[in-house]
Amino acid sequence: MIVFITGASAGFGAAMARTFVRGGHRVILSGRRAERLRALADELGATALPLAFDVSDKAAIHAALAALPADWAQIDVLINNAGLALGTGPAQDAALDDWETMIATNCTGLVTMTRALLPAMVARGAGLIINLGSIAGHYPYPGGNVYGATKAFVEQFTLNLRADLAGSGVRATNLAPGLCGGTEFSNVRMKGDDAAAAKVYEGTVPLTAQDIADTAYWIATLPPHINVNHIELMPTCQGFSPFAIKRV
């Protein structure tokens, strides 16, 4: 099968690319950083095709898809992995630009990619869309504000896809990880403050990018009559807190 992965230049996306290629599948690697995509494609060989563009740029998405070679154009699996969090402060202190960037990537980019590839899947009566959500889409926490809201959007959009796609042969899954280390996620969120990013994982054994890649691979290789609506993963070191109560 042909698997299209957004945000493939690092983290979950790169781990997924390696996992699907090892499994004998072809992978289209998309992301903003062309040099990283080329390096990954060189590593993976002829079964990987780099395609550099920004998912928040609708025109770039359509141009990139139109330029796909004919033998790469029938995409069986779309993994909407591109996404980011910016900032950890309270909503009243957050930068509006950060909120807009998260919405443009985590929501608008995801739906634009989905709408571009979904009709062909429906016409063939087969296909799979895996959307990368987060436990932040279900469980609020201080500083989660717009990031959590974008992941709640991913959850509801995926469920509504399921409602529309019932009986079509096309599947849709929200893959929602918890605390996951070994990626750029916290470094990006902390805007390059590597020390602060490292503290997020201090004293923990978090999930890894490979854990998420293995889960995506399992979902994609299930028999075609099975749909995983939502799958949530957390490391055993992570749990739930009581409701916060501010006392005067």
PDB file of C-alpha atoms in Angstrom:
ATOM      1  CA  MET A   1       0.000   0.000   0.000  1.00  0.00           C
ATOM      2  CA  ILE A   2       0.957   3.645  -0.393  1.00  0.00           C
ATOM      3  CA  VAL A   3       1.021   5.643   2.850  1.00  0.00           C
ATOM      4  CA  PHE A   4       1.047   9.459   2.878  1.00  0.00           C
ATOM      5  CA  ILE A   5       2.518  10.881   6.102  1.00  0.00           C
ATOM      6  CA  THR A   6       2.447  14.584   6.930  1.00  0.00           C
ATOM      7  CA  GLY A   7       5.055  15.938   9.337  1.00  0.00           C
ATOM      8  CA  ALA A   8       7.407  13.136   8.290  1.00  0.00           C
ATOM      9  CA  SER A   9      10.695  14.980   8.796  1.00  0.00           C
ATOM     10  CA  ALA A  10      11.044  14.045  12.503  1.00  0.00           C
ATOM     11  CA  GLY A  11       9.374  12.469  15.524  1.00  0.00           C
ATOM     12  CA  PHE A  12       6.266  10.368  15.000  1.00  0.00           C
ATOM     13  CA  GLY A  13       6.270  10.922  11.248  1.00  0.00           C
ATOM     14  CA  ALA A  14       9.834   9.720  10.675  1.00  0.00           C
ATOM     15  CA  ALA A  15       9.284   6.702  12.935  1.00  0.00           C
ATOM     16  CA  MET A  16       6.102   5.840  11.051  1.00  0.00           C
ATOM     17  CA  ALA A  17       7.875   6.145   7.711  1.00  0.00           C
ATOM     18  CA  ARG A  18      10.590   3.717   8.774  1.00  0.00           C
ATOM     19  CA  THR A  19       8.030   1.300  10.205  1.00  0.00           C
ATOM     20  CA  PHE A  20       5.856   1.198   7.084  1.00  0.00           C
ATOM     21  CA  VAL A  21       8.860   0.814   4.767  1.00  0.00           C
ATOM     22  CA  ARG A  22      10.160  -2.052   6.912  1.00  0.00           C
ATOM     23  CA  GLY A  23       6.728  -3.629   6.518  1.00  0.00           C
ATOM     24  CA  GLY A  24       7.062  -3.576   2.731  1.00  0.00           C
ATOM     25  CA  HIS A  25       4.957  -0.511   1.962  1.00  0.00           C
ATOM     26  CA  ARG A  26       5.661   2.657  -0.005  1.00  0.00           C
ATOM     27  CA  VAL A  27       5.626   5.977   1.827  1.00  0.00           C
ATOM     28  CA  ILE A  28       5.207   9.585   0.705  1.00  0.00           C
ATOM     29  CA  LEU A  29       7.131  11.795   3.113  1.00  0.00           C
ATOM     30  CA  SER A  30       5.728  15.281   3.462  1.00  0.00           C
ATOM     31  CA  GLY A  31       6.875  18.164   5.626  1.00  0.00           C
ATOM     32  CA  ARG A  32       8.279  21.681   5.530  1.00  0.00           C
ATOM     33  CA  ARG A  33      11.977  20.780   5.844  1.00  0.00           C
ATOM     34  CA  ALA A  34      13.027  19.530   2.426  1.00  0.00           C
ATOM     35  CA  GLU A  35      16.576  18.652   3.452  1.00  0.00           C
ATOM     36  CA  ARG A  36      15.380  16.377   6.264  1.00  0.00           C
ATOM     37  CA  LEU A  37      12.880  14.697   3.971  1.00  0.00           C
ATOM     38  CA  ARG A  38      15.581  14.064   1.375  1.00  0.00           C
ATOM     39  CA  ALA A  39      17.873  12.565   4.009  1.00  0.00           C
ATOM     40  CA  LEU A  40      15.101  10.259   5.229  1.00  0.00           C
ATOM     41  CA  ALA A  41      14.216   9.281   1.654  1.00  0.00           C
ATOM     42  CA  ASP A  42      17.884   8.484   0.974  1.00  0.00           C
ATOM     43  CA  GLU A  43      17.905   6.269   4.070  1.00  0.00           C
ATOM     44  CA  LEU A  44      14.712   4.453   3.106  1.00  0.00           C
ATOM     45  CA  GLY A  45      15.449   4.032  -0.594  1.00  0.00           C
ATOM     46  CA  ALA A  46      13.155   3.800  -3.597  1.00  0.00           C
ATOM     47  CA  THR A  47      10.088   2.990  -1.504  1.00  0.00           C
ATOM     48  CA  ALA A  48      10.048   6.542  -0.074  1.00  0.00           C
ATOM     49  CA  LEU A  49       9.150   9.723  -1.956  1.00  0.00           C
ATOM     50  CA  PRO A  50       9.873  13.143  -0.378  1.00  0.00           C
ATOM     51  CA  LEU A  51       7.325  15.897  -0.988  1.00  0.00           C
ATOM     52  CA  ALA A  52       8.084  19.223   0.699  1.00  0.00           C
ATOM     53  CA  PHE A  53       5.242  21.618   1.527  1.00  0.00           C
ATOM     54  CA  ASP A  54       3.520  23.255   4.493  1.00  0.00           C
ATOM     55  CA  VAL A  55       0.101  21.790   5.374  1.00  0.00           C
ATOM     56  CA  SER A  56      -1.100  25.244   6.398  1.00  0.00           C
ATOM     57  CA  ASP A  57      -0.687  26.379   2.760  1.00  0.00           C
ATOM     58  CA  LYS A  58      -3.719  25.146   0.804  1.00  0.00           C
ATOM     59  CA  ALA A  59      -2.292  26.046  -2.613  1.00  0.00           C
ATOM     60  CA  ALA A  60       0.953  24.212  -1.804  1.00  0.00           C
ATOM     61  CA  ILE A  61      -0.988  21.085  -0.821  1.00  0.00           C
ATOM     62  CA  HIS A  62      -2.873  20.968  -4.106  1.00  0.00           C
ATOM     63  CA  ALA A  63       0.240  21.723  -6.158  1.00  0.00           C
ATOM     64  CA  ALA A  64       2.201  18.958  -4.423  1.00  0.00           C
ATOM     65  CA  LEU A  65      -0.562  16.392  -4.900  1.00  0.00           C
ATOM     66  CA  ALA A  66      -0.971  17.347  -8.559  1.00  0.00           C
ATOM     67  CA  ALA A  67       2.766  16.786  -9.077  1.00  0.00           C
ATOM     68  CA  LEU A  68       2.735  13.214  -7.726  1.00  0.00           C
ATOM     69  CA  PRO A  69       3.969  10.625 -10.257  1.00  0.00           C
ATOM     70  CA  ALA A  70       1.126   8.476 -11.566  1.00  0.00           C
ATOM     71  CA  ASP A  71       2.408   5.346  -9.826  1.00  0.00           C
ATOM     72  CA  TRP A  72       2.332   7.167  -6.467  1.00  0.00           C
ATOM     73  CA  ALA A  73      -1.067   8.826  -6.849  1.00  0.00           C
ATOM     74  CA  GLN A  74      -3.332   6.089  -5.461  1.00  0.00           C
ATOM     75  CA  ILE A  75      -2.934   6.712  -1.734  1.00  0.00           C
ATOM     76  CA  ASP A  76      -4.265   3.980   0.530  1.00  0.00           C
ATOM     77  CA  VAL A  77      -3.489   5.509   3.930  1.00  0.00           C
ATOM     78  CA  LEU A  78      -3.321   9.176   4.919  1.00  0.00           C
ATOM     79  CA  ILE A  79      -1.690   9.861   8.279  1.00  0.00           C
ATOM     80  CA  ASN A  80      -2.414  13.437   9.330  1.00  0.00           C
ATOM     81  CA  ASN A  81       0.534  13.674  11.697  1.00  0.00           C
ATOM     82  CA  ALA A  82       1.691  17.285  11.174  1.00  0.00           C
ATOM     83  CA  GLY A  83       0.886  19.343  14.234  1.00  0.00           C
ATOM     84  CA  LEU A  84       2.364  21.366  17.054  1.00  0.00           C
ATOM     85  CA  ALA A  85       1.819  23.039  20.402  1.00  0.00           C
ATOM     86  CA  LEU A  86       3.092  26.522  21.166  1.00  0.00           C
ATOM     87  CA  GLY A  87       3.357  27.912  24.671  1.00  0.00           C
ATOM     88  CA  THR A  88       2.300  26.683  28.101  1.00  0.00           C
ATOM     89  CA  GLY A  89       0.977  29.863  29.685  1.00  0.00           C
ATOM     90  CA  PRO A  90      -2.621  30.753  30.583  1.00  0.00           C
ATOM     91  CA  ALA A  91      -4.996  31.885  27.859  1.00  0.00           C
ATOM     92  CA  GLN A  92      -4.956  35.503  28.991  1.00  0.00           C
ATOM     93  CA  ASP A  93      -1.198  35.679  28.422  1.00  0.00           C
ATOM     94  CA  ALA A  94      -0.975  33.633  25.223  1.00  0.00           C
ATOM     95  CA  ALA A  95       0.111  35.087  21.889  1.00  0.00           C
ATOM     96  CA  LEU A  96      -2.720  35.176  19.369  1.00  0.00           C
ATOM     97  CA  ASP A  97      -0.213  34.352  16.613  1.00  0.00           C
ATOM     98  CA  ASP A  98       0.589  31.077  18.407  1.00  0.00           C
ATOM     99  CA  TRP A  99      -3.092  30.187  18.611  1.00  0.00           C
ATOM    100  CA  GLU A 100      -3.583  30.927  14.915  1.00  0.00           C
ATOM    101  CA  THR A 101      -0.543  28.829  13.962  1.00  0.00           C
ATOM    102  CA  MET A 102      -1.834  25.835  15.942  1.00  0.00           C
ATOM    103  CA  ILE A 103      -5.283  26.116  14.380  1.00  0.00           C
ATOM    104  CA  ALA A 104      -3.832  26.495  10.866  1.00  0.00           C
ATOM    105  CA  THR A 105      -1.694  23.365  11.219  1.00  0.00           C
ATOM    106  CA  ASN A 106      -3.622  21.093  13.585  1.00  0.00           C
ATOM    107  CA  CYS A 107      -7.088  21.790  12.188  1.00  0.00           C
ATOM    108  CA  THR A 108      -7.071  23.555   8.815  1.00  0.00           C
ATOM    109  CA  GLY A 109      -4.117  21.626   7.410  1.00  0.00           C
ATOM    110  CA  LEU A 110      -5.594  18.335   8.579  1.00  0.00           C
ATOM    111  CA  VAL A 111      -8.992  18.924   7.007  1.00  0.00           C
ATOM    112  CA  THR A 112      -7.475  20.253   3.767  1.00  0.00           C
ATOM    113  CA  MET A 113      -5.368  17.106   3.373  1.00  0.00           C
ATOM    114  CA  THR A 114      -8.356  14.932   4.201  1.00  0.00           C
ATOM    115  CA  ARG A 115     -10.659  16.655   1.727  1.00  0.00           C
ATOM    116  CA  ALA A 116      -8.009  16.424  -1.013  1.00  0.00           C
ATOM    117  CA  LEU A 117      -7.531  12.654  -0.709  1.00  0.00           C
ATOM    118  CA  LEU A 118     -10.855  11.368   0.616  1.00  0.00           C
ATOM    119  CA  PRO A 119     -12.953  11.420  -2.602  1.00  0.00           C
ATOM    120  CA  ALA A 120     -10.591   9.026  -4.398  1.00  0.00           C
ATOM    121  CA  MET A 121     -10.684   6.635  -1.429  1.00  0.00           C
ATOM    122  CA  VAL A 122     -14.473   6.668  -1.414  1.00  0.00           C
ATOM    123  CA  ALA A 123     -14.551   6.090  -5.183  1.00  0.00           C
ATOM    124  CA  ARG A 124     -12.334   3.005  -4.748  1.00  0.00           C
ATOM    125  CA  GLY A 125     -14.298   1.804  -1.727  1.00  0.00           C
ATOM    126  CA  ALA A 126     -11.147   1.488   0.375  1.00  0.00           C
ATOM    127  CA  GLY A 127      -8.746   3.631   2.369  1.00  0.00           C
ATOM    128  CA  LEU A 128      -7.778   4.772   5.831  1.00  0.00           C
ATOM    129  CA  ILE A 129      -7.259   8.143   7.475  1.00  0.00           C
ATOM    130  CA  ILE A 130      -5.334   8.219  10.759  1.00  0.00           C
ATOM    131  CA  ASN A 131      -5.525  11.577  12.517  1.00  0.00           C
ATOM    132  CA  LEU A 132      -3.016  12.305  15.274  1.00  0.00           C
ATOM    133  CA  GLY A 133      -4.955  13.590  18.227  1.00  0.00           C
ATOM    134  CA  SER A 134      -3.862  13.780  21.858  1.00  0.00           C
ATOM    135  CA  ILE A 135      -5.137  13.068  25.333  1.00  0.00           C
ATOM    136  CA  ALA A 136      -5.198  16.891  25.508  1.00  0.00           C
ATOM    137  CA  GLY A 137      -8.300  16.671  23.314  1.00  0.00           C
ATOM    138  CA  HIS A 138     -10.157  14.911  26.140  1.00  0.00           C
ATOM    139  CA  TYR A 139      -8.586  16.091  29.378  1.00  0.00           C
ATOM    140  CA  PRO A 140      -7.979  19.807  30.048  1.00  0.00           C
ATOM    141  CA  TYR A 141      -4.936  21.113  31.870  1.00  0.00           C
ATOM    142  CA  PRO A 142      -3.609  24.593  32.666  1.00  0.00           C
ATOM    143  CA  GLY A 143      -1.857  26.024  29.613  1.00  0.00           C
ATOM    144  CA  GLY A 144      -3.512  23.550  27.241  1.00  0.00           C
ATOM    145  CA  ASN A 145      -6.063  26.111  25.988  1.00  0.00           C
ATOM    146  CA  VAL A 146      -5.971  26.223  22.159  1.00  0.00           C
ATOM    147  CA  TYR A 147      -3.714  23.197  21.711  1.00  0.00           C
ATOM    148  CA  GLY A 148      -6.225  21.042  23.594  1.00  0.00           C
ATOM    149  CA  ALA A 149      -9.068  22.601  21.656  1.00  0.00           C
ATOM    150  CA  THR A 150      -7.436  21.711  18.327  1.00  0.00           C
ATOM    151  CA  LYS A 151      -7.089  18.102  19.446  1.00  0.00           C
ATOM    152  CA  ALA A 152     -10.723  18.029  20.565  1.00  0.00           C
ATOM    153  CA  PHE A 153     -11.505  19.169  17.020  1.00  0.00           C
ATOM    154  CA  VAL A 154      -9.476  16.237  15.672  1.00  0.00           C
ATOM    155  CA  GLU A 155     -11.497  13.813  17.803  1.00  0.00           C
ATOM    156  CA  GLN A 156     -14.887  15.166  16.754  1.00  0.00           C
ATOM    157  CA  PHE A 157     -13.892  15.524  13.100  1.00  0.00           C
ATOM    158  CA  THR A 158     -12.749  11.902  13.041  1.00  0.00           C
ATOM    159  CA  LEU A 159     -15.991  10.686  14.597  1.00  0.00           C
ATOM    160  CA  ASN A 160     -18.006  12.720  12.101  1.00  0.00           C
ATOM    161  CA  LEU A 161     -15.947  11.222   9.271  1.00  0.00           C
ATOM    162  CA  ARG A 162     -16.978   7.821  10.594  1.00  0.00           C
ATOM    163  CA  ALA A 163     -20.618   8.899  10.457  1.00  0.00           C
ATOM    164  CA  ASP A 164     -20.267  10.025   6.834  1.00  0.00           C
ATOM    165  CA  LEU A 165     -18.164   7.055   5.741  1.00  0.00           C
ATOM    166  CA  ALA A 166     -20.237   4.218   7.194  1.00  0.00           C
ATOM    167  CA  GLY A 167     -20.544   1.517   4.545  1.00  0.00           C
ATOM    168  CA  SER A 168     -18.061   3.224   2.209  1.00  0.00           C
ATOM    169  CA  GLY A 169     -15.119   0.931   2.946  1.00  0.00           C
ATOM    170  CA  VAL A 170     -13.059   3.923   4.084  1.00  0.00           C
ATOM    171  CA  ARG A 171     -11.883   3.933   7.687  1.00  0.00           C
ATOM    172  CA  ALA A 172     -10.934   6.753  10.074  1.00  0.00           C
ATOM    173  CA  THR A 173      -9.084   6.672  13.392  1.00  0.00           C
ATOM    174  CA  ASN A 174      -8.081   9.221  16.008  1.00  0.00           C
ATOM    175  CA  LEU A 175      -4.730   8.124  17.473  1.00  0.00           C
ATOM    176  CA  ALA A 176      -4.354  10.043  20.742  1.00  0.00           C
ATOM    177  CA  PRO A 177      -1.051   9.734  22.655  1.00  0.00           C
ATOM    178  CA  GLY A 178      -0.234  10.959  26.117  1.00  0.00           C
ATOM    179  CA  LEU A 179       3.224  11.910  27.397  1.00  0.00           C
ATOM    180  CA  CYS A 180       5.701  11.033  24.652  1.00  0.00           C
ATOM    181  CA  GLY A 181       9.427  11.742  24.676  1.00  0.00           C
ATOM    182  CA  GLY A 182      12.222  11.629  22.144  1.00  0.00           C
ATOM    183  CA  THR A 183      10.600  14.074  19.713  1.00  0.00           C
ATOM    184  CA  GLU A 184      10.767  17.821  19.049  1.00  0.00           C
ATOM    185  CA  PHE A 185       7.290  18.416  20.460  1.00  0.00           C
ATOM    186  CA  SER A 186       8.273  20.040  23.764  1.00  0.00           C
ATOM    187  CA  ASN A 187      11.273  21.847  22.244  1.00  0.00           C
ATOM    188  CA  VAL A 188       8.906  23.486  19.760  1.00  0.00           C
ATOM    189  CA  ARG A 189       6.339  24.198  22.460  1.00  0.00           C
ATOM    190  CA  MET A 190       8.992  25.823  24.645  1.00  0.00           C
ATOM    191  CA  LYS A 191      10.273  27.748  21.612  1.00  0.00           C
ATOM    192  CA  GLY A 192      13.807  26.394  21.728  1.00  0.00           C
ATOM    193  CA  ASP A 193      14.255  26.297  25.499  1.00  0.00           C
ATOM    194  CA  ASP A 194      15.786  22.819  25.548  1.00  0.00           C
ATOM    195  CA  ALA A 195      16.296  22.818  29.305  1.00  0.00           C
ATOM    196  CA  ALA A 196      12.603  23.496  29.924  1.00  0.00           C
ATOM    197  CA  ALA A 197      11.675  20.845  27.363  1.00  0.00           C
ATOM    198  CA  ALA A 198      13.900  18.274  29.062  1.00  0.00           C
ATOM    199  CA  LYS A 199      12.225  18.935  32.418  1.00  0.00           C
ATOM    200  CA  VAL A 200       8.896  17.734  30.983  1.00  0.00           C
ATOM    201  CA  TYR A 201      10.304  14.190  30.836  1.00  0.00           C
ATOM    202  CA  GLU A 202      12.569  14.312  33.896  1.00  0.00           C
ATOM    203  CA  GLY A 203      12.140  11.206  36.037  1.00  0.00           C
ATOM    204  CA  THR A 204       9.626   9.589  33.655  1.00  0.00           C
ATOM    205  CA  VAL A 205       9.528   6.699  31.198  1.00  0.00           C
ATOM    206  CA  PRO A 206       7.349   8.282  28.497  1.00  0.00           C
ATOM    207  CA  LEU A 207       5.943   6.786  25.346  1.00  0.00           C
ATOM    208  CA  THR A 208       8.282   6.850  22.354  1.00  0.00           C
ATOM    209  CA  ALA A 209       7.807   7.790  18.718  1.00  0.00           C
ATOM    210  CA  GLN A 210       8.253   4.110  17.892  1.00  0.00           C
ATOM    211  CA  ASP A 211       5.332   3.220  20.168  1.00  0.00           C
ATOM    212  CA  ILE A 212       3.117   5.555  18.169  1.00  0.00           C
ATOM    213  CA  ALA A 213       4.488   4.275  14.856  1.00  0.00           C
ATOM    214  CA  ASP A 214       3.826   0.670  15.866  1.00  0.00           C
ATOM    215  CA  THR A 215       0.267   1.577  16.842  1.00  0.00           C
ATOM    216  CA  ALA A 216      -0.368   3.329  13.507  1.00  0.00           C
ATOM    217  CA  TYR A 217       1.043   0.310  11.666  1.00  0.00           C
ATOM    218  CA  TRP A 218      -1.207  -2.060  13.617  1.00  0.00           C
ATOM    219  CA  ILE A 219      -4.271   0.052  12.792  1.00  0.00           C
ATOM    220  CA  ALA A 220      -3.354   0.238   9.108  1.00  0.00           C
ATOM    221  CA  THR A 221      -2.794  -3.508   8.760  1.00  0.00           C
ATOM    222  CA  LEU A 222      -5.978  -4.690  10.474  1.00  0.00           C
ATOM    223  CA  PRO A 223      -8.529  -6.485   8.262  1.00  0.00           C
ATOM    224  CA  PRO A 224     -10.479  -3.901   6.239  1.00  0.00           C
ATOM    225  CA  HIS A 225     -13.787  -4.571   8.022  1.00  0.00           C
ATOM    226  CA  ILE A 226     -12.361  -3.306  11.353  1.00  0.00           C
ATOM    227  CA  ASN A 227     -12.397   0.390  12.225  1.00  0.00           C
ATOM    228  CA  VAL A 228     -10.570   1.670  15.301  1.00  0.00           C
ATOM    229  CA  ASN A 229     -12.568   4.794  16.083  1.00  0.00           C
ATOM    230  CA  HIS A 230     -10.314   6.131  18.818  1.00  0.00           C
ATOM    231  CA  ILE A 231      -7.204   4.773  20.497  1.00  0.00           C
ATOM    232  CA  GLU A 232      -5.643   6.486  23.489  1.00  0.00           C
ATOM    233  CA  LEU A 233      -2.188   5.626  24.834  1.00  0.00           C
ATOM    234  CA  MET A 234      -0.460   6.806  27.990  1.00  0.00           C
ATOM    235  CA  PRO A 235       2.750   5.670  29.679  1.00  0.00           C
ATOM    236  CA  THR A 236       2.298   3.928  33.005  1.00  0.00           C
ATOM    237  CA  CYS A 237       3.951   6.884  34.761  1.00  0.00           C
ATOM    238  CA  GLN A 238       1.088   9.157  33.674  1.00  0.00           C
ATOM    239  CA  GLY A 239      -2.328   9.233  35.285  1.00  0.00           C
ATOM    240  CA  PHE A 240      -5.171  11.525  36.301  1.00  0.00           C
ATOM    241  CA  SER A 241      -5.457  14.267  38.889  1.00  0.00           C
ATOM    242  CA  PRO A 242      -8.345  15.421  41.053  1.00  0.00           C
ATOM    243  CA  PHE A 243     -10.233  18.534  40.010  1.00  0.00           C
ATOM    244  CA  ALA A 244      -8.360  21.714  40.833  1.00  0.00           C
ATOM    245  CA  ILE A 245      -9.927  23.849  43.532  1.00  0.00           C
ATOM    246  CA  LYS A 246      -8.622  27.368  44.133  1.00  0.00           C
ATOM    247  CA  ARG A 247      -9.176  28.346  47.744  1.00  0.00           C
ATOM    248  CA  VAL A 248      -9.265  31.902  49.045  1.00  0.00           C
TER     249      VAL A 248
END
